Amino acid sequence: MQSWQLPEHVADVLPTMARQLESAREQLLALFRVHGYELVQPPLMEYSNSLLTHIDAGLSLKTIRVADQISGRQLGIRADITPQVARIDAHLLSANNGINRLCYAGAVLHARPDGFFSTREPLQVGAELYGYDGIAADIELVDLMLKSMALADFGDVLLSLGHIGVFRALAEAAHLDREQSAQLLALMQDKDAEAVRKLVAGWQLDGMWAKAFSLLPTLYGGREILAAARAKLPDLSAVGKALDELQAVCDAFPEQALHIDLSELRVDNYHTGLLYAAYGAKSHDAVARGGRYDGLGGHFGRARPATGFSFDLRTFIGRLPDAGRSPVIMVAQQDAAAAREAVAELRAQGQCVIVDYGMEHNGSANIAGRLKNIDGSWQIVGV
């Protein structure tokens, strides 16, 4: 094997794609900025416990760990930026007891890819709102997520909604332990109501809870699912609150294509409430995912309500207009020193000026003119 080959699921980004990524990043951060979200840039690595690997098994498996040669402690290379932003809100921005709107854009590293075609180095972009526990905050973030999708050509976008609160309310009422909850969550992903029924039957649960868990994998579809859930699920206040929140989101986006799934629970362990995702017209997986994760900052000394979403910026490649390379102004090598001031002025204006060494170069196809001295002044002439 060649020593220069990259690890599996890791790839270089070449100029055309790099321009698209940077263009998408600029547009998204500009969108976040006009909605009041301020940019933060957490470090690529921290002590592994600060990345919450000790409380989230899925996140722990994704995190690459190395020994810190200075402190001797274990470092983690971030696999998710959300815990870092929660730390910033809880600690560095603790003087603000009101709302913090924060956004970010940076690389994360995964020990293993999420799927066969997934990269191990996603470029994670996201927005988070801390300090307000009302459903209006979730609606604001869903709206911003959909606006982010609208910047690129994803076709007709489908908004998918779920709520971890429904399952957790049932699990608590049925007195399930953590291991039982984890087993049920795994089966829910396959929409296998029969497997769920057999599992809960073996636990000899009260019939009402056994029926409710068996129903959850069947409660998916359009907006009508909420009425069906109210009619069929046990009358628990926490279940009712979760359904009310889902209804509020549906009402906020009356024209949006929408799918509700009460067993769609593919979440990190830190999520606590509403779950939302956006799918493109030809996307086999969600382009963006988000949800509520109240209390995450408690691991850093300040528990706060929070909601937010993120996505891999690489999904925007090929879905934005080609940014193209800037037109190039050439200056001959022998003229470069004499034309230094003219070149500096053109570059300050945003023009791309490169020195011509008499060889082919990667700007050859974009030459817009040449800088030449005509009657004592430097002027751009056509090629």
mmCIF file of C-alpha atoms in Angstrom, residues 139-342:
data_model
loop_
_atom_site.group_PDB
_atom_site.id
_atom_site.type_symbol
_atom_site.label_atom_id
_atom_site.label_comp_id
_atom_site.label_asym_id
_atom_site.label_seq_id
_atom_site.Cartn_x
_atom_site.Cartn_y
_atom_site.Cartn_z
ATOM 1 C CA ILE A 139 -40.394 26.253 15.648
ATOM 2 C CA GLU A 140 -37.794 28.994 15.112
ATOM 3 C CA LEU A 141 -35.065 26.382 14.639
ATOM 4 C CA VAL A 142 -37.207 24.224 12.320
ATOM 5 C CA ASP A 143 -37.880 27.331 10.231
ATOM 6 C CA LEU A 144 -34.161 28.145 10.082
ATOM 7 C CA MET A 145 -33.369 24.538 9.129
ATOM 8 C CA LEU A 146 -35.851 24.675 6.234
ATOM 9 C CA LYS A 147 -34.457 28.032 5.101
ATOM 10 C CA SER A 148 -30.974 26.493 5.127
ATOM 11 C CA MET A 149 -32.190 23.695 2.878
ATOM 12 C CA ALA A 150 -33.758 26.259 0.532
ATOM 13 C CA LEU A 151 -30.319 27.699 -0.280
ATOM 14 C CA ALA A 152 -29.489 24.542 -2.235
ATOM 15 C CA ASP A 153 -31.301 22.425 -4.783
ATOM 16 C CA PHE A 154 -32.723 19.604 -2.661
ATOM 17 C CA GLY A 155 -36.037 19.510 -4.521
ATOM 18 C CA ASP A 156 -39.246 19.191 -2.503
ATOM 19 C CA VAL A 157 -38.220 18.989 1.138
ATOM 20 C CA LEU A 158 -39.998 16.668 3.576
ATOM 21 C CA LEU A 159 -40.093 17.691 7.241
ATOM 22 C CA SER A 160 -40.048 14.689 9.576
ATOM 23 C CA LEU A 161 -41.179 15.045 13.200
ATOM 24 C CA GLY A 162 -40.967 12.815 16.247
ATOM 25 C CA HIS A 163 -40.904 13.223 20.008
ATOM 26 C CA ILE A 164 -38.780 11.196 22.404
ATOM 27 C CA GLY A 165 -41.056 12.384 25.206
ATOM 28 C CA VAL A 166 -43.834 9.985 24.155
ATOM 29 C CA PHE A 167 -41.652 6.899 24.532
ATOM 30 C CA ARG A 168 -40.019 8.116 27.741
ATOM 31 C CA ALA A 169 -43.363 8.910 29.355
ATOM 32 C CA LEU A 170 -44.601 5.398 28.580
ATOM 33 C CA ALA A 171 -41.346 3.814 29.758
ATOM 34 C CA GLU A 172 -41.501 5.705 33.048
ATOM 35 C CA ALA A 173 -45.167 4.855 33.631
ATOM 36 C CA ALA A 174 -44.459 1.175 32.888
ATOM 37 C CA HIS A 175 -41.447 1.237 35.271
ATOM 38 C CA LEU A 176 -38.958 0.057 32.633
ATOM 39 C CA ASP A 177 -35.313 0.080 33.619
ATOM 40 C CA ARG A 178 -32.571 1.548 31.420
ATOM 41 C CA GLU A 179 -31.695 -1.775 29.811
ATOM 42 C CA GLN A 180 -35.317 -2.531 28.922
ATOM 43 C CA SER A 181 -35.739 0.951 27.437
ATOM 44 C CA ALA A 182 -32.633 0.477 25.299
ATOM 45 C CA GLN A 183 -33.908 -2.884 24.003
ATOM 46 C CA LEU A 184 -37.258 -1.398 23.052
ATOM 47 C CA LEU A 185 -35.668 1.603 21.363
ATOM 48 C CA ALA A 186 -33.596 -0.703 19.168
ATOM 49 C CA LEU A 187 -36.675 -2.653 18.037
ATOM 50 C CA MET A 188 -38.652 0.518 17.358
ATOM 51 C CA GLN A 189 -36.218 1.455 14.594
ATOM 52 C CA ASP A 190 -37.296 -1.546 12.533
ATOM 53 C CA LYS A 191 -41.012 -0.758 12.852
ATOM 54 C CA ASP A 192 -41.445 -4.365 13.998
ATOM 55 C CA ALA A 193 -44.593 -4.184 16.117
ATOM 56 C CA GLU A 194 -44.687 -7.979 16.471
ATOM 57 C CA ALA A 195 -41.151 -8.110 17.874
ATOM 58 C CA VAL A 196 -42.030 -5.312 20.284
ATOM 59 C CA ARG A 197 -45.190 -7.166 21.333
ATOM 60 C CA LYS A 198 -43.255 -10.363 22.050
ATOM 61 C CA LEU A 199 -40.598 -8.523 24.021
ATOM 62 C CA VAL A 200 -43.010 -6.680 26.299
ATOM 63 C CA ALA A 201 -45.108 -9.835 26.704
ATOM 64 C CA GLY A 202 -42.039 -11.552 28.119
ATOM 65 C CA TRP A 203 -41.726 -8.776 30.672
ATOM 66 C CA GLN A 204 -45.346 -9.393 31.787
ATOM 67 C CA LEU A 205 -46.217 -5.711 31.687
ATOM 68 C CA ASP A 206 -49.676 -4.460 32.453
ATOM 69 C CA GLY A 207 -51.795 -4.867 29.320
ATOM 70 C CA MET A 208 -52.251 -1.107 28.842
ATOM 71 C CA TRP A 209 -48.487 -0.482 28.611
ATOM 72 C CA ALA A 210 -47.832 -3.565 26.485
ATOM 73 C CA LYS A 211 -50.475 -2.382 24.004
ATOM 74 C CA ALA A 212 -49.089 1.158 23.965
ATOM 75 C CA PHE A 213 -45.545 0.019 23.158
ATOM 76 C CA SER A 214 -46.837 -2.256 20.396
ATOM 77 C CA LEU A 215 -48.786 0.668 18.925
ATOM 78 C CA LEU A 216 -45.852 3.084 18.699
ATOM 79 C CA PRO A 217 -44.206 1.476 15.617
ATOM 80 C CA THR A 218 -47.529 1.778 13.765
ATOM 81 C CA LEU A 219 -48.085 5.451 14.552
ATOM 82 C CA TYR A 220 -46.490 7.097 11.549
ATOM 83 C CA GLY A 221 -47.852 9.011 8.581
ATOM 84 C CA GLY A 222 -49.284 12.477 7.949
ATOM 85 C CA ARG A 223 -50.812 15.034 10.266
ATOM 86 C CA GLU A 224 -53.700 12.697 11.030
ATOM 87 C CA ILE A 225 -51.382 10.552 13.165
ATOM 88 C CA LEU A 226 -51.667 12.992 16.053
ATOM 89 C CA ALA A 227 -55.407 12.434 16.371
ATOM 90 C CA ALA A 228 -54.887 8.665 16.184
ATOM 91 C CA ALA A 229 -52.223 8.851 18.894
ATOM 92 C CA ARG A 230 -54.525 10.812 21.219
ATOM 93 C CA ALA A 231 -57.248 8.232 20.734
ATOM 94 C CA LYS A 232 -55.080 5.125 21.162
ATOM 95 C CA LEU A 233 -52.302 5.961 23.626
ATOM 96 C CA PRO A 234 -52.766 6.100 27.425
ATOM 97 C CA ASP A 235 -53.961 9.445 28.787
ATOM 98 C CA LEU A 236 -50.695 10.593 30.378
ATOM 99 C CA SER A 237 -50.000 14.301 30.851
ATOM 100 C CA ALA A 238 -46.469 13.956 29.418
ATOM 101 C CA VAL A 239 -47.813 12.174 26.324
ATOM 102 C CA GLY A 240 -50.439 14.872 25.867
ATOM 103 C CA LYS A 241 -47.806 17.609 26.190
ATOM 104 C CA ALA A 242 -45.627 15.931 23.565
ATOM 105 C CA LEU A 243 -48.551 15.614 21.153
ATOM 106 C CA ASP A 244 -49.486 19.265 21.773
ATOM 107 C CA GLU A 245 -45.948 20.314 20.836
ATOM 108 C CA LEU A 246 -46.056 18.252 17.658
ATOM 109 C CA GLN A 247 -49.398 19.839 16.785
ATOM 110 C CA ALA A 248 -47.933 23.328 17.308
ATOM 111 C CA VAL A 249 -45.130 22.588 14.844
ATOM 112 C CA CYS A 250 -47.629 21.215 12.304
ATOM 113 C CA ASP A 251 -49.751 24.350 12.657
ATOM 114 C CA ALA A 252 -46.683 26.585 12.170
ATOM 115 C CA PHE A 253 -45.939 25.023 8.760
ATOM 116 C CA PRO A 254 -49.355 24.424 7.163
ATOM 117 C CA GLU A 255 -48.001 24.237 3.587
ATOM 118 C CA GLN A 256 -44.949 22.111 4.360
ATOM 119 C CA ALA A 257 -44.862 18.440 3.308
ATOM 120 C CA LEU A 258 -44.695 16.688 6.639
ATOM 121 C CA HIS A 259 -44.259 13.206 8.118
ATOM 122 C CA ILE A 260 -44.829 12.241 11.765
ATOM 123 C CA ASP A 261 -43.305 9.118 13.282
ATOM 124 C CA LEU A 262 -43.702 8.413 16.995
ATOM 125 C CA SER A 263 -41.140 5.598 16.873
ATOM 126 C CA GLU A 264 -38.505 7.582 14.961
ATOM 127 C CA LEU A 265 -36.077 7.695 17.865
ATOM 128 C CA ARG A 266 -32.678 7.704 16.172
ATOM 129 C CA VAL A 267 -31.215 10.285 18.508
ATOM 130 C CA ASP A 268 -28.215 10.903 20.679
ATOM 131 C CA ASN A 269 -28.843 10.080 24.310
ATOM 132 C CA TYR A 270 -28.878 13.752 25.222
ATOM 133 C CA HIS A 271 -32.100 14.570 23.329
ATOM 134 C CA THR A 272 -35.116 15.141 25.566
ATOM 135 C CA GLY A 273 -38.121 16.254 23.515
ATOM 136 C CA LEU A 274 -39.175 17.246 20.008
ATOM 137 C CA LEU A 275 -37.136 15.694 17.179
ATOM 138 C CA TYR A 276 -37.025 17.131 13.665
ATOM 139 C CA ALA A 277 -35.298 16.259 10.421
ATOM 140 C CA ALA A 278 -35.395 17.383 6.790
ATOM 141 C CA TYR A 279 -35.143 15.117 3.741
ATOM 142 C CA GLY A 280 -34.412 16.179 0.184
ATOM 143 C CA ALA A 281 -36.435 14.868 -2.748
ATOM 144 C CA LYS A 282 -33.841 12.207 -3.568
ATOM 145 C CA SER A 283 -32.257 11.812 -0.134
ATOM 146 C CA HIS A 284 -32.206 8.299 1.317
ATOM 147 C CA ASP A 285 -31.208 9.803 4.678
ATOM 148 C CA ALA A 286 -31.943 13.064 6.437
ATOM 149 C CA VAL A 287 -29.962 16.058 5.200
ATOM 150 C CA ALA A 288 -30.418 17.862 8.526
ATOM 151 C CA ARG A 289 -31.397 16.649 11.985
ATOM 152 C CA GLY A 290 -32.185 18.397 15.226
ATOM 153 C CA GLY A 291 -34.171 18.385 18.398
ATOM 154 C CA ARG A 292 -34.511 19.539 21.970
ATOM 155 C CA TYR A 293 -31.829 18.651 24.516
ATOM 156 C CA ASP A 294 -32.735 20.433 27.731
ATOM 157 C CA GLY A 295 -30.231 20.165 30.557
ATOM 158 C CA LEU A 296 -27.182 19.166 28.521
ATOM 159 C CA GLY A 297 -25.289 22.148 29.918
ATOM 160 C CA GLY A 298 -25.766 20.712 33.410
ATOM 161 C CA HIS A 299 -22.683 18.576 32.766
ATOM 162 C CA PHE A 300 -20.770 21.856 32.612
ATOM 163 C CA GLY A 301 -22.380 23.535 35.599
ATOM 164 C CA ARG A 302 -25.504 25.195 34.147
ATOM 165 C CA ALA A 303 -28.518 23.215 32.967
ATOM 166 C CA ARG A 304 -30.518 25.191 30.414
ATOM 167 C CA PRO A 305 -33.309 24.509 27.941
ATOM 168 C CA ALA A 306 -31.868 24.121 24.462
ATOM 169 C CA THR A 307 -32.838 23.192 20.916
ATOM 170 C CA GLY A 308 -30.887 23.080 17.671
ATOM 171 C CA PHE A 309 -30.065 21.330 14.410
ATOM 172 C CA SER A 310 -27.019 20.462 12.341
ATOM 173 C CA PHE A 311 -26.033 18.857 9.037
ATOM 174 C CA ASP A 312 -22.990 17.874 7.025
ATOM 175 C CA LEU A 313 -22.018 20.722 4.723
ATOM 176 C CA ARG A 314 -20.719 18.185 2.201
ATOM 177 C CA THR A 315 -24.327 17.377 1.276
ATOM 178 C CA PHE A 316 -24.451 20.800 -0.404
ATOM 179 C CA ILE A 317 -21.759 19.821 -2.929
ATOM 180 C CA GLY A 318 -23.271 19.781 -6.399
ATOM 181 C CA ARG A 319 -26.496 21.406 -5.196
ATOM 182 C CA LEU A 320 -25.361 25.023 -5.393
ATOM 183 C CA PRO A 321 -24.557 27.042 -8.518
ATOM 184 C CA ASP A 322 -20.944 26.441 -9.483
ATOM 185 C CA ALA A 323 -18.994 29.178 -7.749
ATOM 186 C CA GLY A 324 -16.383 29.024 -10.493
ATOM 187 C CA ARG A 325 -12.894 30.432 -10.295
ATOM 188 C CA SER A 326 -12.402 34.196 -10.339
ATOM 189 C CA PRO A 327 -11.152 35.683 -13.621
ATOM 190 C CA VAL A 328 -7.366 35.902 -13.609
ATOM 191 C CA ILE A 329 -5.194 38.892 -14.483
ATOM 192 C CA MET A 330 -1.687 37.865 -15.545
ATOM 193 C CA VAL A 331 1.504 39.841 -15.034
ATOM 194 C CA ALA A 332 4.741 38.730 -16.679
ATOM 195 C CA GLN A 333 7.488 37.554 -14.329
ATOM 196 C CA GLN A 334 9.896 40.198 -15.596
ATOM 197 C CA ASP A 335 7.304 42.938 -14.885
ATOM 198 C CA ALA A 336 6.213 41.709 -11.441
ATOM 199 C CA ALA A 337 8.628 43.827 -9.389
ATOM 200 C CA ALA A 338 7.923 47.051 -11.266
ATOM 201 C CA ALA A 339 4.169 46.463 -11.180
ATOM 202 C CA ARG A 340 4.060 45.643 -7.452
ATOM 203 C CA GLU A 341 1.933 48.652 -6.480
ATOM 204 C CA ALA A 342 -0.531 48.143 -9.339
#
